PDB file of C-alpha atoms in Angstrom:
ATOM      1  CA  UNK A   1      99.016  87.569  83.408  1.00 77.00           C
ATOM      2  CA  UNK A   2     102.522  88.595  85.220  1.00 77.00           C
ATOM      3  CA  UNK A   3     100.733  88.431  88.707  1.00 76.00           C
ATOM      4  CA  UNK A   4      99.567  85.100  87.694  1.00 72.00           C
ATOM      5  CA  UNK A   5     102.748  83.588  86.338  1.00 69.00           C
ATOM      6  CA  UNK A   6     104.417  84.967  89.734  1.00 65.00           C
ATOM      7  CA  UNK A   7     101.488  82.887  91.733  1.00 76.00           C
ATOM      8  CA  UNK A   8     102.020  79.600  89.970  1.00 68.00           C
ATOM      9  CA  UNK A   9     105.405  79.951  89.987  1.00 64.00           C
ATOM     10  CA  UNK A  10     105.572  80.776  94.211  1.00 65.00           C
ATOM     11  CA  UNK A  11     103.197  78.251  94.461  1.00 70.00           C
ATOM     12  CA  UNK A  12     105.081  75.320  92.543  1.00 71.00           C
ATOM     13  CA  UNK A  13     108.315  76.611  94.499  1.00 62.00           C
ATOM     14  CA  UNK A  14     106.653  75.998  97.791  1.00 63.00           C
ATOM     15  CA  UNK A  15     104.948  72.987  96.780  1.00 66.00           C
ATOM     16  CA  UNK A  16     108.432  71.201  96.094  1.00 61.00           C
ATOM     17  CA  UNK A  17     109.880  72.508  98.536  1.00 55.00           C
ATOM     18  CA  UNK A  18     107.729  71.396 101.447  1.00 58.00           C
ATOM     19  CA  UNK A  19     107.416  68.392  99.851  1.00 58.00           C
ATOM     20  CA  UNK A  20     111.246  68.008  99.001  1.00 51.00           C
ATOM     21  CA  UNK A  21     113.080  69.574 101.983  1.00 47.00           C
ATOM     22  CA  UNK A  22     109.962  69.428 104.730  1.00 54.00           C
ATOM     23  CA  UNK A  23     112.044  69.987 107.486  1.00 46.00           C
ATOM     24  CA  UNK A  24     113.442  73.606 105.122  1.00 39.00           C
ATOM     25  CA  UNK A  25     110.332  74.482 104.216  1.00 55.00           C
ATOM     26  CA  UNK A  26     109.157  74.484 107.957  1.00 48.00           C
ATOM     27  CA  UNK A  27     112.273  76.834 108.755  1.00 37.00           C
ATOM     28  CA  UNK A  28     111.859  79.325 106.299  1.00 42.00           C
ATOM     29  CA  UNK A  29     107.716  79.604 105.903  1.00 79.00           C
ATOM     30  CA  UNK A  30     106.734  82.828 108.013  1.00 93.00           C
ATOM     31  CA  UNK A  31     103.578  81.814 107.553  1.00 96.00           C
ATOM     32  CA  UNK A  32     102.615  81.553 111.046  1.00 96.00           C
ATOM     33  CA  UNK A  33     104.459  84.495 111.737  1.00 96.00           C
ATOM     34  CA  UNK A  34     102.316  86.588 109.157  1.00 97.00           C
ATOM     35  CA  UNK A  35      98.849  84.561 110.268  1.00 97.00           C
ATOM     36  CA  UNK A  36      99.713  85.907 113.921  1.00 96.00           C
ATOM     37  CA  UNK A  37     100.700  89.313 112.858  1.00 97.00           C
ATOM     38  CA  UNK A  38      97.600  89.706 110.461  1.00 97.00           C
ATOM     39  CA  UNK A  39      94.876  87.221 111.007  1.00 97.00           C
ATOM     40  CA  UNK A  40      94.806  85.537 114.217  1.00 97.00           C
ATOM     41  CA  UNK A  41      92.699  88.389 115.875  1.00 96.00           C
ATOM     42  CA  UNK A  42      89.887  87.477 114.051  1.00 97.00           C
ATOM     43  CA  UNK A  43      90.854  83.519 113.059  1.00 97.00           C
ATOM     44  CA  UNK A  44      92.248  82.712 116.196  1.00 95.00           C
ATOM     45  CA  UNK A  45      92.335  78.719 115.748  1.00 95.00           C
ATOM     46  CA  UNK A  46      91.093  78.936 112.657  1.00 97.00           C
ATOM     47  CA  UNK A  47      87.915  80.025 113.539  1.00 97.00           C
ATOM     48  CA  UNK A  48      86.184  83.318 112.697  1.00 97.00           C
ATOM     49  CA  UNK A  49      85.220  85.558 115.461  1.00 96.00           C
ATOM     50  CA  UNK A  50      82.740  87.430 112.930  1.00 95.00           C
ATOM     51  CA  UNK A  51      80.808  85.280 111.373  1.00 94.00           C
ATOM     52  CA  UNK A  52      81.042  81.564 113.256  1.00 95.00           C
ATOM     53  CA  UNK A  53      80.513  79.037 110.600  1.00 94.00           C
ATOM     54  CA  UNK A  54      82.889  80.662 107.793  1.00 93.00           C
ATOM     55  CA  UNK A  55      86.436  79.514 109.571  1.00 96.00           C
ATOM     56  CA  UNK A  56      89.152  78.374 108.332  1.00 96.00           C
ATOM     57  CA  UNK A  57      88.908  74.557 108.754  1.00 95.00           C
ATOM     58  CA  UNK A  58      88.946  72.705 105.316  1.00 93.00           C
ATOM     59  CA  UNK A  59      85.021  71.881 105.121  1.00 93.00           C
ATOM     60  CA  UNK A  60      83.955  75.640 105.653  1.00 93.00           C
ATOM     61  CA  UNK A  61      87.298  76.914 102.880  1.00 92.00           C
ATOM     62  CA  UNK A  62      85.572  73.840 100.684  1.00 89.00           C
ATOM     63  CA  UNK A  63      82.077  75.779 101.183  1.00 90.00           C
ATOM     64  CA  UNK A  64      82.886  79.121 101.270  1.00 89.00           C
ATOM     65  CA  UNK A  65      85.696  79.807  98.874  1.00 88.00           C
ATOM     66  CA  UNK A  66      84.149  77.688  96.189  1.00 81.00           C
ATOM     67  CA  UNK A  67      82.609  80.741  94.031  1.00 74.00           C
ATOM     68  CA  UNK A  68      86.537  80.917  92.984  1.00 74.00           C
ATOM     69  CA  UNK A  69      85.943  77.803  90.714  1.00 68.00           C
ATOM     70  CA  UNK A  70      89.912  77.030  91.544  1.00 72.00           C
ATOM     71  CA  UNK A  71      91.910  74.680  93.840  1.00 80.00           C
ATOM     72  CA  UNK A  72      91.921  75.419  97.483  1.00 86.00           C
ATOM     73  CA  UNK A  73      95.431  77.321  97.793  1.00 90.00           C
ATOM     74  CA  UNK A  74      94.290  79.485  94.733  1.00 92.00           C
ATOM     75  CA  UNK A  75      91.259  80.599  96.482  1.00 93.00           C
ATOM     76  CA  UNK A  76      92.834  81.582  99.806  1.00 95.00           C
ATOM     77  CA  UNK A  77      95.423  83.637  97.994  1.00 94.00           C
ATOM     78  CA  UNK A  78      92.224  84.818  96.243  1.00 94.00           C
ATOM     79  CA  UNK A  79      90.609  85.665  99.503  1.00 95.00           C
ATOM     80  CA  UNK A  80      93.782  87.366 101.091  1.00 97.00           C
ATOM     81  CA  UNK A  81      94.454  89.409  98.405  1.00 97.00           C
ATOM     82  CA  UNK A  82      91.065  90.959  97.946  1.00 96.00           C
ATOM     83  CA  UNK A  83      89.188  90.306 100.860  1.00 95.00           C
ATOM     84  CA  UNK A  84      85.377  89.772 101.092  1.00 91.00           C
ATOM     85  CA  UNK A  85      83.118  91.180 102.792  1.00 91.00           C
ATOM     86  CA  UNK A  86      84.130  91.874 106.547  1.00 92.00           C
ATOM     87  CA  UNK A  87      87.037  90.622 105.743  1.00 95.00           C
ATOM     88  CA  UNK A  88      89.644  93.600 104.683  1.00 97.00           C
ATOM     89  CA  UNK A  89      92.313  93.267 101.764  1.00 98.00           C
ATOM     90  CA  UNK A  90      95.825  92.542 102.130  1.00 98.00           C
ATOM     91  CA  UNK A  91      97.350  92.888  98.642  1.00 97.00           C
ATOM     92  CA  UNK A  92      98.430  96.331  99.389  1.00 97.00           C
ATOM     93  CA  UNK A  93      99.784  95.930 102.872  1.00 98.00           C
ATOM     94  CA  UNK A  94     101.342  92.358 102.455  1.00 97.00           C
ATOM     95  CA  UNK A  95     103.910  91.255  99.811  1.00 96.00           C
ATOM     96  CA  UNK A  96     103.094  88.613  97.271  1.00 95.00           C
ATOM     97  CA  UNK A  97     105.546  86.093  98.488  1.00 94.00           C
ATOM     98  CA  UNK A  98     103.895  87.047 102.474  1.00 95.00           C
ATOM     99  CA  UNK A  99     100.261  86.446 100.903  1.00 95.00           C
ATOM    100  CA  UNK A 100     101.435  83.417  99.459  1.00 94.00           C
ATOM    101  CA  UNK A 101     103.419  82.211 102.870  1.00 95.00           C
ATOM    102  CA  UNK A 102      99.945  82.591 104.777  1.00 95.00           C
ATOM    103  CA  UNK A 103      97.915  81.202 102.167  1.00 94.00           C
ATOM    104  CA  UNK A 104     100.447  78.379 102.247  1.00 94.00           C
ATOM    105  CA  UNK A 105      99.732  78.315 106.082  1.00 95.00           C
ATOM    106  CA  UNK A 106      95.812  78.651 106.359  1.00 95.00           C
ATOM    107  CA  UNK A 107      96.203  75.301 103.602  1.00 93.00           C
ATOM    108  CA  UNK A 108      98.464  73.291 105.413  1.00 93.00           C
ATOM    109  CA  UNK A 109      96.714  74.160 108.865  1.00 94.00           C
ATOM    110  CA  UNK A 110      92.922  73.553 107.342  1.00 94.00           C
ATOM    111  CA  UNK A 111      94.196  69.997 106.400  1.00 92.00           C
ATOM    112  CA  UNK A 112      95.898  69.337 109.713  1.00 93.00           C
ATOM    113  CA  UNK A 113      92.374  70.305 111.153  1.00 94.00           C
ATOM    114  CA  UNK A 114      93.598  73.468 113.182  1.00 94.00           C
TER     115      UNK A 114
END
């Protein structure tokens, strides 16, 4: 119940904030940073050098990330945290604020269109 108190509440924070202050929000997101650091080697572009139709763009998250039965950003904290499949787990080697900043990312990237 903490854990998910601490999500809503990162997730409200950042939602005001990059829709408050976008120009803050863009400074202070590491994000990309982490997405570089711990995903792009397999999501380069969004994409998904494993298996080729589950990327990152929206319509695949839509598809593939809808067994969560939650909204979008929930699901790819979901995802990050536990992992699935070939996909490893990141709760223990990324903070929650970092698995939130990427999750934030992957979002705001899927709806750009990569």
């Amino acid at each position: 119940m903490r854990r998910l108190l601490l999500i809503l509440f990162l997730a409200i924070a950042l939602f005001q904030l990059t829709f408050t202050y976008p120009a803050l929000a863009a400074e202070t997101s590491n994000g990309a940073k982490i997405f570089s650091a711990n995903c792009a080697s397999c999501h380069i572009g969004g994409g998904n050098i494993l298996v080729a139709e589950k990327t990152l763009n929206k319509e695949a998250l839509s598809k593939y990330l809808a067994d969560y039965n939650t909204d979008s950003l929930q699901a790819i904290i979901h995802q990050v945290q536990n992992g699935k499949n070939a996909m490893p787990p990141f709760k223990n080697k990324l903070t929650p604020e970092e698995i939130l900043d990427v999750a934030a990312y992957v979002f705001q990237k899927a709806e750009q269109g990569w």
